[in-house]
PDB file of C-alpha atoms in Angstrom:
ATOM      1  CA  MET A 753     -40.654   3.046 -52.374  1.00  0.00           C
ATOM      2  CA  THR A 754     -42.410   0.409 -50.273  1.00  0.00           C
ATOM      3  CA  GLN A 755     -40.677  -1.205 -47.420  1.00  0.00           C
ATOM      4  CA  THR A 756     -40.737  -4.683 -48.997  1.00  0.00           C
ATOM      5  CA  ALA A 757     -38.994  -3.275 -52.238  1.00  0.00           C
ATOM      6  CA  PHE A 758     -36.655  -1.253 -50.311  1.00  0.00           C
ATOM      7  CA  VAL A 759     -35.505  -4.495 -48.163  1.00  0.00           C
ATOM      8  CA  ALA A 760     -35.198  -6.400 -51.459  1.00  0.00           C
ATOM      9  CA  ARG A 761     -33.117  -4.032 -53.013  1.00  0.00           C
ATOM     10  CA  ARG A 762     -30.735  -3.070 -50.093  1.00  0.00           C
ATOM     11  CA  SER A 763     -30.563  -6.428 -48.017  1.00  0.00           C
ATOM     12  CA  GLU A 764     -27.633  -7.702 -50.022  1.00  0.00           C
ATOM     13  CA  THR A 765     -25.502  -4.732 -48.841  1.00  0.00           C
ATOM     14  CA  TRP A 766     -26.620  -5.212 -45.150  1.00  0.00           C
ATOM     15  CA  GLN A 767     -25.731  -8.962 -45.346  1.00  0.00           C
ATOM     16  CA  ARG A 768     -22.354  -8.311 -46.773  1.00  0.00           C
ATOM     17  CA  LEU A 769     -21.587  -5.698 -44.030  1.00  0.00           C
ATOM     18  CA  ASP A 770     -22.798  -8.173 -41.348  1.00  0.00           C
ATOM     19  CA  ALA A 771     -20.676 -10.795 -42.759  1.00  0.00           C
ATOM     20  CA  LEU A 772     -17.490  -8.691 -42.585  1.00  0.00           C
ATOM     21  CA  LEU A 773     -18.184  -7.578 -38.982  1.00  0.00           C
ATOM     22  CA  LYS A 774     -18.670 -11.090 -38.013  1.00  0.00           C
ATOM     23  CA  ARG A 775     -15.203 -12.095 -39.434  1.00  0.00           C
ATOM     24  CA  ILE A 776     -13.766  -9.105 -37.534  1.00  0.00           C
ATOM     25  CA  GLY A 777     -15.497 -10.378 -34.379  1.00  0.00           C
ATOM     26  CA  ARG A 778     -13.915 -13.730 -34.702  1.00  0.00           C
ATOM     27  CA  ARG A 779     -10.381 -12.868 -35.863  1.00  0.00           C
ATOM     28  CA  GLY A 780      -9.892  -9.072 -35.633  1.00  0.00           C
ATOM     29  CA  VAL A 781      -9.615  -6.508 -38.367  1.00  0.00           C
ATOM     30  CA  ARG A 782      -6.352  -8.044 -39.504  1.00  0.00           C
ATOM     31  CA  ALA A 783      -8.492 -10.706 -40.984  1.00  0.00           C
ATOM     32  CA  LEU A 784      -9.512  -8.386 -43.722  1.00  0.00           C
ATOM     33  CA  SER A 785      -7.629  -7.681 -46.981  1.00  0.00           C
ATOM     34  CA  PRO A 786      -7.009  -4.088 -47.932  1.00  0.00           C
ATOM     35  CA  ASP A 787      -9.776  -4.313 -50.468  1.00  0.00           C
ATOM     36  CA  GLU A 788     -12.204  -5.641 -47.932  1.00  0.00           C
ATOM     37  CA  ILE A 789     -11.279  -2.833 -45.488  1.00  0.00           C
ATOM     38  CA  PHE A 790     -12.042  -0.327 -48.008  1.00  0.00           C
ATOM     39  CA  GLU A 791     -15.357  -2.226 -48.796  1.00  0.00           C
ATOM     40  CA  LEU A 792     -16.213  -2.128 -45.073  1.00  0.00           C
ATOM     41  CA  GLY A 793     -16.157   1.783 -45.074  1.00  0.00           C
ATOM     42  CA  ARG A 794     -18.190   1.793 -48.246  1.00  0.00           C
ATOM     43  CA  LEU A 795     -20.709  -0.513 -46.965  1.00  0.00           C
ATOM     44  CA  TYR A 796     -20.872   1.394 -43.546  1.00  0.00           C
ATOM     45  CA  ARG A 797     -21.501   4.748 -45.371  1.00  0.00           C
ATOM     46  CA  ALA A 798     -24.258   3.064 -47.510  1.00  0.00           C
ATOM     47  CA  THR A 799     -26.019   1.475 -44.410  1.00  0.00           C
ATOM     48  CA  THR A 800     -25.933   4.745 -42.778  1.00  0.00           C
ATOM     49  CA  SER A 801     -27.789   6.364 -45.698  1.00  0.00           C
ATOM     50  CA  ASP A 802     -30.270   3.396 -45.688  1.00  0.00           C
ATOM     51  CA  LEU A 803     -31.067   4.058 -42.028  1.00  0.00           C
ATOM     52  CA  ALA A 804     -31.714   7.707 -42.555  1.00  0.00           C
ATOM     53  CA  TYR A 805     -33.817   6.832 -45.362  1.00  0.00           C
ATOM     54  CA  ALA A 806     -35.851   4.162 -43.612  1.00  0.00           C
ATOM     55  CA  GLN A 807     -36.383   6.579 -40.636  1.00  0.00           C
ATOM     56  CA  GLY A 808     -37.527   9.221 -43.068  1.00  0.00           C
ATOM     57  CA  ARG A 809     -40.113   6.928 -44.552  1.00  0.00           C
ATOM     58  CA  GLY A 810     -41.265   5.794 -41.249  1.00  0.00           C
ATOM     59  CA  TYR A 811     -40.576   2.010 -41.840  1.00  0.00           C
ATOM     60  CA  ASP A 812     -41.206  -0.793 -39.509  1.00  0.00           C
ATOM     61  CA  ARG A 813     -39.518  -0.505 -36.020  1.00  0.00           C
ATOM     62  CA  SER A 814     -38.093  -3.906 -36.236  1.00  0.00           C
ATOM     63  CA  LEU A 815     -36.255  -2.914 -39.559  1.00  0.00           C
ATOM     64  CA  LEU A 816     -34.966   0.389 -37.907  1.00  0.00           C
ATOM     65  CA  GLU A 817     -33.649  -1.404 -34.854  1.00  0.00           C
ATOM     66  CA  TYR A 818     -31.810  -3.867 -37.123  1.00  0.00           C
ATOM     67  CA  LEU A 819     -30.259  -1.214 -39.154  1.00  0.00           C
ATOM     68  CA  ASN A 820     -29.418   0.898 -35.969  1.00  0.00           C
ATOM     69  CA  ARG A 821     -27.589  -2.190 -34.451  1.00  0.00           C
ATOM     70  CA  LEU A 822     -25.701  -2.939 -37.823  1.00  0.00           C
ATOM     71  CA  VAL A 823     -24.623   0.763 -38.134  1.00  0.00           C
ATOM     72  CA  ALA A 824     -23.499   0.772 -34.549  1.00  0.00           C
ATOM     73  CA  ARG A 825     -21.486  -2.376 -34.847  1.00  0.00           C
ATOM     74  CA  ALA A 826     -19.790  -0.992 -38.021  1.00  0.00           C
ATOM     75  CA  HIS A 827     -19.221   2.436 -36.516  1.00  0.00           C
ATOM     76  CA  ALA A 828     -17.360   0.739 -33.677  1.00  0.00           C
ATOM     77  CA  GLN A 829     -14.990  -0.845 -36.279  1.00  0.00           C
ATOM     78  CA  VAL A 830     -14.460   1.921 -38.832  1.00  0.00           C
ATOM     79  CA  TYR A 831     -13.758   4.424 -36.141  1.00  0.00           C
ATOM     80  CA  ALA A 832     -11.790   2.162 -33.772  1.00  0.00           C
ATOM     81  CA  ARG A 833      -8.183   3.102 -32.820  1.00  0.00           C
ATOM     82  CA  ALA A 834      -5.647   1.389 -34.605  1.00  0.00           C
ATOM     83  CA  PRO A 835      -4.172  -1.861 -32.911  1.00  0.00           C
ATOM     84  CA  GLU A 836      -1.332  -0.939 -30.679  1.00  0.00           C
ATOM     85  CA  SER A 837       1.542  -3.425 -29.798  1.00  0.00           C
ATOM     86  CA  SER A 838       2.258  -4.355 -26.337  1.00  0.00           C
ATOM     87  CA  MET A 839       5.347  -2.157 -26.387  1.00  0.00           C
ATOM     88  CA  THR A 840       3.491   0.758 -27.685  1.00  0.00           C
ATOM     89  CA  ARG A 841       0.855   0.564 -24.866  1.00  0.00           C
ATOM     90  CA  ILE A 842       3.622   0.218 -22.189  1.00  0.00           C
ATOM     91  CA  ALA A 843       5.275   3.264 -23.573  1.00  0.00           C
ATOM     92  CA  ASP A 844       2.116   5.075 -23.570  1.00  0.00           C
ATOM     93  CA  PHE A 845       1.469   4.133 -20.097  1.00  0.00           C
ATOM     94  CA  TYR A 846       4.786   5.633 -18.646  1.00  0.00           C
ATOM     95  CA  ALA A 847       4.700   8.604 -21.065  1.00  0.00           C
ATOM     96  CA  ARG A 848       1.145   9.830 -20.620  1.00  0.00           C
ATOM     97  CA  VAL A 849      -1.212   7.586 -18.340  1.00  0.00           C
ATOM     98  CA  PHE A 850       0.741   7.252 -15.161  1.00  0.00           C
ATOM     99  CA  PRO A 851       1.993  10.860 -14.788  1.00  0.00           C
ATOM    100  CA  GLN A 852      -1.477  12.124 -15.733  1.00  0.00           C
ATOM    101  CA  GLU A 853      -3.135   9.857 -13.074  1.00  0.00           C
ATOM    102  CA  PHE A 854      -0.450  11.103 -10.539  1.00  0.00           C
ATOM    103  CA  ARG A 855      -1.373  14.623 -11.101  1.00  0.00           C
ATOM    104  CA  ARG A 856      -5.152  13.938 -11.005  1.00  0.00           C
ATOM    105  CA  SER A 857      -4.511  12.149  -7.525  1.00  0.00           C
ATOM    106  CA  LEU A 858      -2.176  14.845  -6.198  1.00  0.00           C
ATOM    107  CA  PRO A 859      -4.423  15.585  -3.097  1.00  0.00           C
ATOM    108  CA  TYR A 860      -4.260  12.184  -1.905  1.00  0.00           C
ATOM    109  CA  PHE A 861      -0.632  12.056  -2.459  1.00  0.00           C
ATOM    110  CA  ALA A 862      -0.195  15.176  -0.659  1.00  0.00           C
ATOM    111  CA  ILE A 863      -2.180  13.917   2.314  1.00  0.00           C
ATOM    112  CA  CYS A 864       0.093  10.871   2.467  1.00  0.00           C
ATOM    113  CA  SER A 865       3.341  12.930   2.331  1.00  0.00           C
ATOM    114  CA  ALA A 866       2.050  15.271   4.969  1.00  0.00           C
ATOM    115  CA  ILE A 867       1.637  12.285   7.349  1.00  0.00           C
ATOM    116  CA  THR A 868       5.101  10.974   6.600  1.00  0.00           C
ATOM    117  CA  VAL A 869       6.830  14.227   7.093  1.00  0.00           C
ATOM    118  CA  ALA A 870       4.852  14.880  10.300  1.00  0.00           C
ATOM    119  CA  CYS A 871       5.615  11.577  11.871  1.00  0.00           C
ATOM    120  CA  ALA A 872       9.245  11.675  10.761  1.00  0.00           C
ATOM    121  CA  VAL A 873       9.704  15.028  12.255  1.00  0.00           C
ATOM    122  CA  VAL A 874       7.966  13.993  15.467  1.00  0.00           C
ATOM    123  CA  ALA A 875      10.004  10.712  15.840  1.00  0.00           C
ATOM    124  CA  TYR A 876      13.366  12.654  15.047  1.00  0.00           C
ATOM    125  CA  VAL A 877      12.777  15.244  17.631  1.00  0.00           C
ATOM    126  CA  LEU A 878      11.517  12.779  20.384  1.00  0.00           C
ATOM    127  CA  VAL A 879      14.367  10.309  19.807  1.00  0.00           C
ATOM    128  CA  ARG A 880      16.944  13.037  19.655  1.00  0.00           C
ATOM    129  CA  ASN A 881      16.027  14.531  22.932  1.00  0.00           C
ATOM    130  CA  HIS A 882      15.099  11.242  24.660  1.00  0.00           C
ATOM    131  CA  PRO A 883      16.711   8.297  22.864  1.00  0.00           C
ATOM    132  CA  ALA A 884      14.764   5.844  25.120  1.00  0.00           C
ATOM    133  CA  ASP A 885      11.466   6.940  23.224  1.00  0.00           C
ATOM    134  CA  ALA A 886      12.785   4.890  20.332  1.00  0.00           C
ATOM    135  CA  TYR A 887      11.550   1.765  22.003  1.00  0.00           C
ATOM    136  CA  ALA A 888       8.086   3.182  22.101  1.00  0.00           C
ATOM    137  CA  LEU A 889       8.139   4.318  18.546  1.00  0.00           C
ATOM    138  CA  LEU A 890      10.147   1.638  16.677  1.00  0.00           C
ATOM    139  CA  PRO A 891       9.984  -2.089  16.671  1.00  0.00           C
ATOM    140  CA  LYS A 892      12.571  -3.591  19.100  1.00  0.00           C
ATOM    141  CA  PHE A 893      14.741  -5.223  16.374  1.00  0.00           C
ATOM    142  CA  LEU A 894      15.326  -1.846  14.908  1.00  0.00           C
ATOM    143  CA  VAL A 895      16.690  -0.314  18.113  1.00  0.00           C
ATOM    144  CA  SER A 896      20.411  -1.263  18.819  1.00  0.00           C
ATOM    145  CA  GLU A 897      21.547  -0.783  22.269  1.00  0.00           C
ATOM    146  CA  GLN A 898      24.672   1.158  20.941  1.00  0.00           C
ATOM    147  CA  ILE A 899      25.157   2.128  17.477  1.00  0.00           C
ATOM    148  CA  ARG A 900      29.149   1.714  16.726  1.00  0.00           C
ATOM    149  CA  LYS A 901      29.039   1.877  12.869  1.00  0.00           C
ATOM    150  CA  SER A 902      27.410   4.125  10.273  1.00  0.00           C
ATOM    151  CA  LEU A 903      24.534   2.738   8.298  1.00  0.00           C
ATOM    152  CA  HIS A 904      26.878   2.567   5.208  1.00  0.00           C
ATOM    153  CA  ASP A 905      29.353   0.312   7.359  1.00  0.00           C
ATOM    154  CA  SER A 906      26.706  -1.791   8.903  1.00  0.00           C
ATOM    155  CA  ASN A 907      23.129  -2.521   7.215  1.00  0.00           C
ATOM    156  CA  PHE A 908      24.761  -1.664   3.764  1.00  0.00           C
ATOM    157  CA  ALA A 909      28.063  -3.378   4.218  1.00  0.00           C
ATOM    158  CA  VAL A 910      27.490  -6.227   1.886  1.00  0.00           C
ATOM    159  CA  ASP A 911      29.491  -8.160  -0.593  1.00  0.00           C
ATOM    160  CA  PRO A 912      28.865  -6.814  -4.096  1.00  0.00           C
ATOM    161  CA  SER A 913      28.329 -10.380  -5.242  1.00  0.00           C
ATOM    162  CA  PHE A 914      25.136 -10.671  -3.175  1.00  0.00           C
ATOM    163  CA  ALA A 915      23.732  -7.570  -4.879  1.00  0.00           C
ATOM    164  CA  PRO A 916      21.274  -9.282  -7.133  1.00  0.00           C
ATOM    165  CA  ALA A 917      19.828 -11.309  -4.313  1.00  0.00           C
ATOM    166  CA  MET A 918      19.696  -8.319  -2.136  1.00  0.00           C
ATOM    167  CA  SER A 919      18.018  -6.392  -4.963  1.00  0.00           C
ATOM    168  CA  ALA A 920      15.169  -9.103  -5.372  1.00  0.00           C
ATOM    169  CA  LEU A 921      14.690  -9.041  -1.453  1.00  0.00           C
ATOM    170  CA  ILE A 922      14.597  -5.318  -1.256  1.00  0.00           C
ATOM    171  CA  ILE A 923      12.109  -5.147  -4.112  1.00  0.00           C
ATOM    172  CA  THR A 924       9.879  -7.903  -2.790  1.00  0.00           C
ATOM    173  CA  ASN A 925       9.750  -6.246   0.772  1.00  0.00           C
ATOM    174  CA  ASN A 926       8.945  -2.621  -0.776  1.00  0.00           C
ATOM    175  CA  VAL A 927       6.328  -4.134  -3.001  1.00  0.00           C
ATOM    176  CA  LYS A 928       4.741  -5.851   0.043  1.00  0.00           C
ATOM    177  CA  VAL A 929       4.660  -2.486   1.972  1.00  0.00           C
ATOM    178  CA  ALA A 930       3.059  -0.719  -0.834  1.00  0.00           C
ATOM    179  CA  ILE A 931       0.390  -3.536  -1.353  1.00  0.00           C
ATOM    180  CA  ILE A 932      -0.612  -3.282   2.181  1.00  0.00           C
ATOM    181  CA  ALA A 933      -0.690   0.538   2.123  1.00  0.00           C
ATOM    182  CA  PHE A 934      -3.003   0.157  -1.093  1.00  0.00           C
ATOM    183  CA  ALA A 935      -4.999  -2.677   0.420  1.00  0.00           C
ATOM    184  CA  GLY A 936      -5.599  -0.497   3.499  1.00  0.00           C
ATOM    185  CA  SER A 937      -8.641   0.893   1.675  1.00  0.00           C
ATOM    186  CA  ILE A 938     -10.618  -2.060   2.593  1.00  0.00           C
ATOM    187  CA  THR A 939     -10.343  -0.560   6.295  1.00  0.00           C
ATOM    188  CA  LEU A 940     -11.807   2.752   4.870  1.00  0.00           C
ATOM    189  CA  GLY A 941      -8.083   3.964   4.817  1.00  0.00           C
ATOM    190  CA  ALA A 942      -7.376   3.240   8.470  1.00  0.00           C
ATOM    191  CA  LEU A 943      -4.775   0.668   7.633  1.00  0.00           C
ATOM    192  CA  THR A 944      -3.328   2.928   4.828  1.00  0.00           C
ATOM    193  CA  VAL A 945      -2.837   5.865   7.242  1.00  0.00           C
ATOM    194  CA  TYR A 946      -1.159   3.366   9.834  1.00  0.00           C
ATOM    195  CA  ILE A 947       1.340   2.099   7.152  1.00  0.00           C
ATOM    196  CA  ILE A 948       2.256   5.685   5.913  1.00  0.00           C
ATOM    197  CA  ALA A 949       2.600   7.007   9.551  1.00  0.00           C
ATOM    198  CA  PHE A 950       4.595   4.095  10.619  1.00  0.00           C
ATOM    199  CA  ASN A 951       6.951   4.573   7.702  1.00  0.00           C
ATOM    200  CA  GLY A 952       7.541   8.052   8.662  1.00  0.00           C
ATOM    201  CA  LEU A 953       8.078   7.063  12.471  1.00  0.00           C
ATOM    202  CA  MET A 954      10.579   4.688  11.334  1.00  0.00           C
ATOM    203  CA  LEU A 955      12.495   7.184   9.046  1.00  0.00           C
ATOM    204  CA  GLY A 956      12.772   9.955  11.566  1.00  0.00           C
ATOM    205  CA  GLY A 957      13.435   7.578  14.549  1.00  0.00           C
ATOM    206  CA  MET A 958      16.284   5.593  12.777  1.00  0.00           C
ATOM    207  CA  GLY A 959      17.586   8.973  11.598  1.00  0.00           C
ATOM    208  CA  ALA A 960      17.861  10.280  15.126  1.00  0.00           C
ATOM    209  CA  LEU A 961      19.325   7.174  16.496  1.00  0.00           C
ATOM    210  CA  PHE A 962      22.104   7.465  13.977  1.00  0.00           C
ATOM    211  CA  THR A 963      22.390  11.086  14.530  1.00  0.00           C
ATOM    212  CA  ASN A 964      22.806  10.528  18.234  1.00  0.00           C
ATOM    213  CA  ALA A 965      25.675   8.086  17.489  1.00  0.00           C
ATOM    214  CA  GLY A 966      27.416  10.586  15.324  1.00  0.00           C
ATOM    215  CA  PHE A 967      26.575   9.071  12.109  1.00  0.00           C
ATOM    216  CA  GLY A 968      23.677  11.188  11.106  1.00  0.00           C
ATOM    217  CA  SER A 969      25.131  12.665   7.784  1.00  0.00           C
ATOM    218  CA  ASP A 970      26.160   9.269   6.514  1.00  0.00           C
ATOM    219  CA  PHE A 971      22.683   7.914   7.369  1.00  0.00           C
ATOM    220  CA  TRP A 972      20.909  10.585   5.192  1.00  0.00           C
ATOM    221  CA  ALA A 973      23.521  10.273   2.378  1.00  0.00           C
ATOM    222  CA  THR A 974      23.230   6.462   2.369  1.00  0.00           C
ATOM    223  CA  ILE A 975      19.380   6.404   1.899  1.00  0.00           C
ATOM    224  CA  ALA A 976      19.464   9.303  -0.473  1.00  0.00           C
ATOM    225  CA  PRO A 977      20.209   7.542  -3.683  1.00  0.00           C
ATOM    226  CA  HIS A 978      17.206   5.057  -3.388  1.00  0.00           C
ATOM    227  CA  GLY A 979      15.143   6.927  -0.710  1.00  0.00           C
ATOM    228  CA  ILE A 980      13.552   9.531  -2.803  1.00  0.00           C
ATOM    229  CA  ILE A 981      12.113   7.130  -5.291  1.00  0.00           C
ATOM    230  CA  GLU A 982      11.143   4.690  -2.623  1.00  0.00           C
ATOM    231  CA  LEU A 983       9.581   7.028  -0.359  1.00  0.00           C
ATOM    232  CA  THR A 984       7.598   8.683  -3.306  1.00  0.00           C
ATOM    233  CA  ALA A 985       6.484   5.208  -4.478  1.00  0.00           C
ATOM    234  CA  ILE A 986       5.121   4.386  -0.964  1.00  0.00           C
ATOM    235  CA  GLN A 987       3.246   7.870  -0.816  1.00  0.00           C
ATOM    236  CA  ILE A 988       1.574   7.072  -4.262  1.00  0.00           C
ATOM    237  CA  ALA A 989       0.606   3.525  -3.013  1.00  0.00           C
ATOM    238  CA  GLY A 990      -1.028   5.209   0.031  1.00  0.00           C
ATOM    239  CA  ALA A 991      -2.739   7.766  -2.214  1.00  0.00           C
ATOM    240  CA  ALA A 992      -4.270   4.781  -4.301  1.00  0.00           C
ATOM    241  CA  GLY A 993      -5.588   3.313  -0.946  1.00  0.00           C
ATOM    242  CA  LEU A 994      -7.048   6.606   0.208  1.00  0.00           C
ATOM    243  CA  LEU A 995      -8.604   6.998  -3.476  1.00  0.00           C
ATOM    244  CA  ILE A 996     -10.869   3.959  -2.969  1.00  0.00           C
ATOM    245  CA  ALA A 997     -11.594   4.734   0.612  1.00  0.00           C
ATOM    246  CA  ALA A 998     -12.663   8.238  -0.253  1.00  0.00           C
ATOM    247  CA  ALA A 999     -15.035   6.773  -2.856  1.00  0.00           C
ATOM    248  CA  ALA A1000     -16.589   4.404  -0.085  1.00  0.00           C
ATOM    249  CA  ILE A1001     -16.740   7.211   2.565  1.00  0.00           C
ATOM    250  CA  TYR A1002     -17.939  10.062   0.516  1.00  0.00           C
ATOM    251  CA  PRO A1003     -19.303   9.245  -2.902  1.00  0.00           C
ATOM    252  CA  GLY A1004     -21.035  12.635  -3.245  1.00  0.00           C
ATOM    253  CA  ARG A1005     -23.867  12.709  -5.953  1.00  0.00           C
ATOM    254  CA  ARG A1006     -22.577   9.485  -7.616  1.00  0.00           C
ATOM    255  CA  ARG A1007     -23.571   5.944  -6.744  1.00  0.00           C
ATOM    256  CA  ARG A1008     -21.131   4.534  -4.321  1.00  0.00           C
ATOM    257  CA  ARG A1009     -20.481   1.336  -6.208  1.00  0.00           C
ATOM    258  CA  ASP A1010     -19.941   3.020  -9.399  1.00  0.00           C
ATOM    259  CA  LEU A1011     -17.434   5.529  -7.774  1.00  0.00           C
ATOM    260  CA  ILE A1012     -15.544   2.775  -6.177  1.00  0.00           C
ATOM    261  CA  VAL A1013     -15.234   1.031  -9.329  1.00  0.00           C
ATOM    262  CA  ALA A1014     -14.024   4.107 -11.086  1.00  0.00           C
ATOM    263  CA  ASN A1015     -11.592   5.005  -8.353  1.00  0.00           C
ATOM    264  CA  ALA A1016     -10.280   1.356  -8.223  1.00  0.00           C
ATOM    265  CA  ARG A1017      -9.399   1.647 -12.076  1.00  0.00           C
ATOM    266  CA  ARG A1018      -7.430   4.789 -11.177  1.00  0.00           C
ATOM    267  CA  ALA A1019      -5.681   3.249  -8.154  1.00  0.00           C
ATOM    268  CA  GLY A1020      -4.770   0.295 -10.320  1.00  0.00           C
ATOM    269  CA  THR A1021      -2.887   2.631 -12.614  1.00  0.00           C
ATOM    270  CA  LEU A1022      -1.041   4.149  -9.726  1.00  0.00           C
ATOM    271  CA  ILE A1023       0.002   0.729  -8.367  1.00  0.00           C
ATOM    272  CA  ILE A1024       1.436  -0.450 -11.581  1.00  0.00           C
ATOM    273  CA  GLY A1025       3.489   2.675 -11.768  1.00  0.00           C
ATOM    274  CA  VAL A1026       4.540   2.187  -8.066  1.00  0.00           C
ATOM    275  CA  ALA A1027       5.824  -1.449  -8.780  1.00  0.00           C
ATOM    276  CA  SER A1028       7.814  -0.003 -11.400  1.00  0.00           C
ATOM    277  CA  MET A1029       9.294   2.827  -9.160  1.00  0.00           C
ATOM    278  CA  LEU A1030      10.150   0.291  -6.533  1.00  0.00           C
ATOM    279  CA  ILE A1031      12.074  -1.906  -8.869  1.00  0.00           C
ATOM    280  CA  VAL A1032      14.151   1.128  -9.828  1.00  0.00           C
ATOM    281  CA  ALA A1033      14.636   1.931  -6.168  1.00  0.00           C
ATOM    282  CA  GLY A1034      15.448  -1.625  -5.127  1.00  0.00           C
ATOM    283  CA  THR A1035      18.030  -1.914  -7.918  1.00  0.00           C
ATOM    284  CA  ILE A1036      19.758   1.311  -6.736  1.00  0.00           C
ATOM    285  CA  GLU A1037      19.471   0.299  -2.968  1.00  0.00           C
ATOM    286  CA  ALA A1038      21.389  -2.883  -3.893  1.00  0.00           C
ATOM    287  CA  PHE A1039      23.788  -1.886  -6.661  1.00  0.00           C
ATOM    288  CA  VAL A1040      24.615   1.954  -5.845  1.00  0.00           C
ATOM    289  CA  SER A1041      23.804   2.586  -2.151  1.00  0.00           C
ATOM    290  CA  PRO A1042      26.434   0.080  -0.719  1.00  0.00           C
ATOM    291  CA  ARG A1043      29.238   1.455  -2.898  1.00  0.00           C
ATOM    292  CA  ARG A1044      32.059   3.230  -1.037  1.00  0.00           C
ATOM    293  CA  LEU A1045      31.204   6.396  -2.605  1.00  0.00           C
ATOM    294  CA  PRO A1046      31.827   9.807  -0.808  1.00  0.00           C
ATOM    295  CA  ALA A1047      28.632  11.146   0.998  1.00  0.00           C
ATOM    296  CA  SER A1048      28.614  14.212  -1.218  1.00  0.00           C
ATOM    297  CA  VAL A1049      28.203  11.836  -4.223  1.00  0.00           C
ATOM    298  CA  ARG A1050      25.530   9.867  -2.720  1.00  0.00           C
ATOM    299  CA  GLU A1051      23.529  12.949  -1.746  1.00  0.00           C
ATOM    300  CA  ALA A1052      24.068  14.262  -5.418  1.00  0.00           C
ATOM    301  CA  ILE A1053      22.595  11.043  -6.755  1.00  0.00           C
ATOM    302  CA  GLY A1054      19.583  11.591  -4.469  1.00  0.00           C
ATOM    303  CA  LEU A1055      19.060  15.022  -5.426  1.00  0.00           C
ATOM    304  CA  LEU A1056      19.270  14.053  -9.104  1.00  0.00           C
ATOM    305  CA  THR A1057      16.657  11.284  -8.736  1.00  0.00           C
ATOM    306  CA  ALA A1058      14.398  13.933  -6.795  1.00  0.00           C
ATOM    307  CA  VAL A1059      14.788  16.414  -9.830  1.00  0.00           C
ATOM    308  CA  LEU A1060      14.152  13.634 -12.430  1.00  0.00           C
ATOM    309  CA  LEU A1061      10.813  12.623 -10.436  1.00  0.00           C
ATOM    310  CA  ILE A1062       9.671  16.278 -10.267  1.00  0.00           C
ATOM    311  CA  LEU A1063      10.153  16.706 -13.799  1.00  0.00           C
ATOM    312  CA  TYR A1064       8.651  13.436 -14.767  1.00  0.00           C
ATOM    313  CA  PHE A1065       5.472  13.983 -12.684  1.00  0.00           C
ATOM    314  CA  ALA A1066       5.141  17.777 -13.388  1.00  0.00           C
ATOM    315  CA  SER A1067       5.564  17.880 -17.175  1.00  0.00           C
ATOM    316  CA  THR A1068       5.316  14.294 -18.787  1.00  0.00           C
ATOM    317  CA  GLY A1069       2.139  13.765 -20.874  1.00  0.00           C
ATOM    318  CA  ARG A1070       0.899  17.240 -20.535  1.00  0.00           C
ATOM    319  CA  ASN A1071       1.113  17.841 -24.468  1.00  0.00           C
ATOM    320  CA  ARG A1072      -0.280  14.610 -25.427  1.00  0.00           C
ATOM    321  CA  ALA A1073      -3.799  14.476 -26.679  1.00  0.00           C
ATOM    322  CA  PRO A1074      -5.935  13.173 -23.655  1.00  0.00           C
ATOM    323  CA  HIS A1075      -7.999   9.879 -24.141  1.00  0.00           C
ATOM    324  CA  SER A1076     -11.411   9.542 -22.642  1.00  0.00           C
ATOM    325  CA  GLN A1077     -10.317   6.949 -19.999  1.00  0.00           C
ATOM    326  CA  PRO A1078      -6.592   6.291 -18.987  1.00  0.00           C
ATOM    327  CA  GLN A1079      -5.770   2.500 -19.450  1.00  0.00           C
ATOM    328  CA  ALA A1080      -3.068   0.564 -17.969  1.00  0.00           C
ATOM    329  CA  PRO A1081      -0.899  -1.459 -20.332  1.00  0.00           C
ATOM    330  CA  PHE A1082      -1.841  -4.843 -19.030  1.00  0.00           C
TER     331      PHE A1082
END
């Protein structure tokens, strides 16, 4: 069959397929009726056969390019994933995308955690042995001349009616710290490391001050309910910052710009998860931590949050079929 005869016989099929694809492009696949969706599949298979026939006959290149583009457009619609609702995407993010990305970024999280623990231990030992060192390690407003009350009876002694406002304030402050840790990537990770280290110094130094005053067990019991989630979230935010910094410092065999873009997407996934964790931590810190609960109960709540976090990040999303590229839900 000559090319002219072939085009005359088959062009109506191609035009109809092109018209359906244009409608999908303007209004989405939902614009098609069930019969038209069935027709789309039939026309796609027919056009694919036409392309193979035209290639075998050695027809003009312009015709082959036209059919190639048409088949590619149709393939993208015929084999596209079913549309997902916003709730489905959000659920998939927390059930698969976020924990998978956390495990993928575990080395960076481990670096931040090691910095925090090391700085906390150093600050605790120094302030325990030489309380005056607190002035060198901590901001002046955090260092009291004499601690006369436990953390639970001072910083957390608030009227329950103020809990909603306190929760909003805590969440805002924690998110601000997380964003700074993440944004530290623009300093090649220097600011990120500083924020993570300072967070550790503050934890260890404050713990030592309250321990020196005889309120050590209450200090740790008071921060336990919310602290595990909060500290974990800050380390993940730091990991997101180091992820981007690492792409800029050592891109390996990949183009630096390409790796920075790829790692920025990964970091974005982590930061969305961090924001959610900080909302949970801030809510617990405002509504649960100030309650007059026995220290053992507060410690048990902290232990429970630690176990749940470990189970979530260690096992969630492992049995789900992986997608080519994790996507955030927004």
